[in-house]
Amino acid sequence: MGLTDFHIHVDATSLDGDVLETLTHDHGFRETNFCGHPPGIHHFEPAHHLTLKCEEGREFRHRFSRAVDFLSSTSMRGYLEGEVVIADWHIPESPFDTRVPLALAFELAPLPAGQFRQTEIHITMDRDRSDPRLIERLCGTGMFAAYLPKPYGTAVVLTVQGDRGPIAQSFDALRTYLLEAGGAVAGTIKEERILNWWVSHEDVALPPVVQRIQGLRRSAA
């Protein structure tokens, strides 16, 4: 792994202006808010999304602990997640081939109280230049989606999360599909594994996780 492989995110439903200012000016976070989602698709993007990238593990642990100490003294409602990127693949551009099958279907369920996801997959691509049939097909698997501003315009980010084993198998299957089917512009697929997390209140709603996967071949493991 190279630099900036450790990420810390603040995901909040409510965040006072003075708390936001402290996070950005004193803690080094930057606002990376989402900007909507595809119509009719499951979506769980927070009202406030902030990102801090670290270059190595010691810095990550220090900054995460410092952010928890600060946020636990505020009225923020939401959670803090600390991740390491363990896989990051660029998807070469090619015309979309509708003949390539995508049989995966994710059945999602709420997280049990007091638990957090172990890992997640993000598929990101240019919303406006990628083939809309590809985006529609990926959304049809049960992944949830959101739009995110990028230097090139707007990206669509598709996400599925849960325990390490099922997500690892799904990553291989999804990467193979993206490489064979084409259709993505500025496309990437990443797995980001949780290293630490903190939730502000017991009743804060967290995005659902994979309960069962249909159509996953054993050869994808």
Coordinates of C-alpha atoms in Angstrom, one line a residue:
M1 CA 0.0 0.0 0.0
G2 CA 1.1 3.5 -0.7
L3 CA 0.4 6.8 1.1
T4 CA -3.1 7.9 2.2
D5 CA -4.4 4.3 2.6
F6 CA -5.9 5.1 6.1
H7 CA -9.2 7.0 6.0
I8 CA -11.2 8.5 8.9
H9 CA -14.8 9.6 8.1
V10 CA -17.3 11.6 10.2
D11 CA -20.9 10.6 9.1
A12 CA -23.4 12.7 10.9
T13 CA -27.1 13.5 10.7
S14 CA -26.6 16.7 12.7
L15 CA -23.4 18.7 13.2
D16 CA -23.2 22.2 14.7
G17 CA -21.3 24.8 12.8
D18 CA -18.7 25.3 15.5
V19 CA -18.1 21.5 15.6
L20 CA -17.6 21.5 11.9
E21 CA -15.2 24.4 12.1
T22 CA -13.1 22.6 14.7
L23 CA -13.0 19.4 12.7
T24 CA -11.9 21.2 9.6
H25 CA -9.5 23.7 11.1
D26 CA -8.0 21.9 14.1
H27 CA -8.3 18.2 13.2
G28 CA -7.6 18.3 9.4
F29 CA -10.9 17.0 8.1
R30 CA -12.4 18.2 4.9
E31 CA -16.0 18.2 3.8
T32 CA -16.8 15.5 1.3
N33 CA -20.6 15.7 1.3
F34 CA -22.7 13.6 -1.0
C35 CA -25.0 15.3 -3.4
G36 CA -28.1 13.0 -3.8
H37 CA -28.7 9.6 -5.1
P38 CA -30.2 7.7 -8.1
P39 CA -34.0 7.8 -8.0
G40 CA -35.8 4.8 -6.6
I41 CA -32.5 3.3 -5.2
H42 CA -31.7 2.4 -1.6
H43 CA -29.5 5.2 -0.1
F44 CA -28.0 5.8 3.3
E45 CA -25.8 8.8 2.7
P46 CA -25.4 11.1 5.8
A47 CA -26.3 14.7 5.8
H48 CA -22.6 15.5 6.8
H49 CA -19.6 13.5 5.5
L50 CA -16.1 14.5 6.3
T51 CA -12.8 12.8 5.4
L52 CA -9.3 12.7 6.8
K53 CA -6.6 10.7 5.1
C54 CA -3.5 9.5 7.0
E55 CA -0.2 8.3 5.7
E56 CA 0.6 5.6 8.2
G57 CA -0.9 3.7 11.1
R58 CA 0.5 5.7 14.0
E59 CA -0.9 8.9 12.7
F60 CA -4.2 7.2 12.0
R61 CA -4.5 5.9 15.6
H62 CA -3.6 9.3 17.1
R63 CA -6.0 11.3 14.9
F64 CA -8.8 8.8 15.4
S65 CA -8.5 8.9 19.2
R66 CA -8.2 12.7 19.2
A67 CA -11.4 13.0 17.1
V68 CA -13.3 10.6 19.4
D69 CA -12.2 12.7 22.4
F70 CA -13.5 15.8 20.8
L71 CA -16.7 14.5 19.3
S72 CA -17.8 12.8 22.5
S73 CA -18.0 16.2 24.1
T74 CA -20.3 17.6 21.5
S75 CA -23.9 17.2 20.5
M76 CA -23.1 15.6 17.1
R77 CA -25.4 12.7 16.2
G78 CA -23.6 10.1 14.0
Y79 CA -20.5 8.0 13.9
L80 CA -16.8 7.9 13.2
E81 CA -15.3 5.2 11.2
G82 CA -11.6 4.4 10.7
E83 CA -10.6 2.3 7.6
V84 CA -7.7 0.9 5.7
V85 CA -7.9 0.4 2.0
I86 CA -6.8 -3.2 1.3
A87 CA -7.7 -3.4 -2.4
D88 CA -8.0 -0.6 -5.0
W89 CA -8.4 -1.5 -8.7
H90 CA -8.9 0.7 -11.7
I91 CA -11.4 -0.5 -14.2
P92 CA -10.2 0.0 -17.8
E93 CA -12.7 1.8 -20.1
S94 CA -14.4 -0.3 -22.7
P95 CA -17.9 -0.4 -24.3
F96 CA -20.6 -2.0 -22.2
D97 CA -21.4 -5.6 -23.1
T98 CA -24.9 -6.4 -22.1
R99 CA -24.3 -10.1 -22.7
V100 CA -22.0 -10.5 -19.6
P101 CA -24.3 -11.8 -16.8
L102 CA -24.4 -10.4 -13.3
A103 CA -26.3 -12.9 -11.2
L104 CA -25.4 -11.4 -7.7
A105 CA -28.2 -10.3 -5.4
F106 CA -27.5 -8.9 -1.9
E107 CA -30.1 -9.4 0.8
L108 CA -29.5 -6.7 3.4
A109 CA -30.4 -6.6 7.1
P110 CA -30.0 -4.0 9.9
L111 CA -26.8 -4.3 12.1
P112 CA -27.4 -5.9 15.5
A113 CA -27.2 -3.3 18.3
G114 CA -23.7 -2.5 19.4
Q115 CA -22.1 -3.9 16.3
F116 CA -20.4 -2.3 13.2
R117 CA -19.6 -3.5 9.8
Q118 CA -16.3 -5.3 9.3
T119 CA -15.6 -4.2 5.7
E120 CA -17.2 -2.7 2.6
I121 CA -16.9 -2.5 -1.2
H122 CA -17.2 0.8 -3.1
I123 CA -17.6 0.9 -6.8
T124 CA -17.1 4.4 -8.1
M125 CA -17.5 5.8 -11.6
D126 CA -18.4 8.9 -13.6
R127 CA -22.2 9.2 -13.4
D128 CA -22.7 11.0 -16.7
R129 CA -20.1 9.3 -18.9
S130 CA -20.5 5.7 -17.7
D131 CA -23.1 3.5 -19.4
P132 CA -26.4 3.9 -17.6
R133 CA -27.2 0.3 -18.1
L134 CA -24.2 -0.7 -16.1
I135 CA -25.2 1.5 -13.2
E136 CA -28.8 0.2 -13.4
R137 CA -27.5 -3.4 -13.3
L138 CA -25.3 -2.8 -10.3
C139 CA -28.1 -1.0 -8.4
G140 CA -30.3 -4.0 -9.2
T141 CA -28.0 -6.2 -7.0
G142 CA -29.2 -4.5 -3.9
M143 CA -26.1 -2.3 -3.5
F144 CA -27.0 1.2 -2.2
A145 CA -25.9 4.3 -4.1
A146 CA -25.1 8.0 -3.8
Y147 CA -23.7 10.8 -5.9
L148 CA -20.4 12.4 -4.9
P149 CA -18.8 15.6 -6.4
K150 CA -15.5 14.9 -8.2
P151 CA -13.0 17.1 -10.1
Y152 CA -14.4 15.6 -13.4
G153 CA -18.0 16.2 -12.4
T154 CA -20.3 13.8 -10.4
A155 CA -19.5 10.2 -9.5
V156 CA -21.9 7.5 -8.5
V157 CA -20.7 5.5 -5.6
L158 CA -22.2 2.0 -5.1
T159 CA -21.7 0.3 -1.8
V160 CA -22.2 -3.0 -0.1
Q161 CA -20.9 -3.9 3.4
G162 CA -20.8 -6.6 6.0
D163 CA -18.5 -9.3 7.3
R164 CA -15.1 -10.0 5.7
G165 CA -15.7 -13.4 4.2
P166 CA -18.8 -12.7 2.1
I167 CA -17.5 -9.2 1.1
A168 CA -14.2 -10.7 -0.1
Q169 CA -16.0 -13.2 -2.2
S170 CA -18.3 -10.5 -3.6
F171 CA -15.3 -8.3 -4.4
D172 CA -13.8 -10.9 -6.7
A173 CA -17.1 -11.5 -8.4
L174 CA -17.8 -7.8 -8.9
R175 CA -14.3 -7.0 -10.1
T176 CA -14.5 -9.8 -12.7
Y177 CA -17.8 -8.6 -13.9
L178 CA -16.6 -4.9 -14.2
L179 CA -13.6 -6.0 -16.2
E180 CA -15.6 -8.3 -18.5
A181 CA -18.7 -6.1 -19.0
G182 CA -17.1 -2.7 -19.4
G183 CA -19.1 0.5 -19.5
A184 CA -17.4 2.3 -16.6
V185 CA -15.6 5.6 -17.1
A186 CA -13.2 6.7 -14.3
G187 CA -14.1 3.4 -12.6
T188 CA -12.6 1.9 -9.5
I189 CA -13.5 -0.8 -7.1
K190 CA -12.2 -0.7 -3.5
E191 CA -12.4 -2.7 -0.4
E192 CA -12.1 -0.7 2.8
R193 CA -11.7 -2.6 6.1
I194 CA -12.8 -1.2 9.4
L195 CA -10.0 -0.7 12.0
N196 CA -11.9 1.4 14.6
W197 CA -15.3 3.0 15.0
W198 CA -17.3 5.1 17.4
V199 CA -21.1 5.9 17.6
S200 CA -22.4 8.9 19.4
H201 CA -25.7 7.5 20.6
E202 CA -27.2 4.0 20.9
D203 CA -30.2 4.9 18.7
V204 CA -28.1 6.2 15.7
A205 CA -29.1 4.3 12.6
L206 CA -26.3 2.6 10.7
P207 CA -26.4 1.4 7.1
P208 CA -27.5 -2.2 6.7
V209 CA -25.1 -5.1 6.0
V210 CA -25.2 -8.2 3.8
Q211 CA -27.3 -11.0 5.3
R212 CA -27.2 -13.4 2.4
I213 CA -25.8 -13.4 -1.2
Q214 CA -27.6 -15.1 -4.0
G215 CA -25.8 -16.2 -7.1
L216 CA -22.3 -16.2 -5.7
R217 CA -20.2 -19.0 -7.2
R218 CA -17.8 -20.8 -5.0
S219 CA -15.1 -20.2 -7.6
A220 CA -15.2 -16.5 -6.8
A221 CA -13.6 -17.2 -3.3

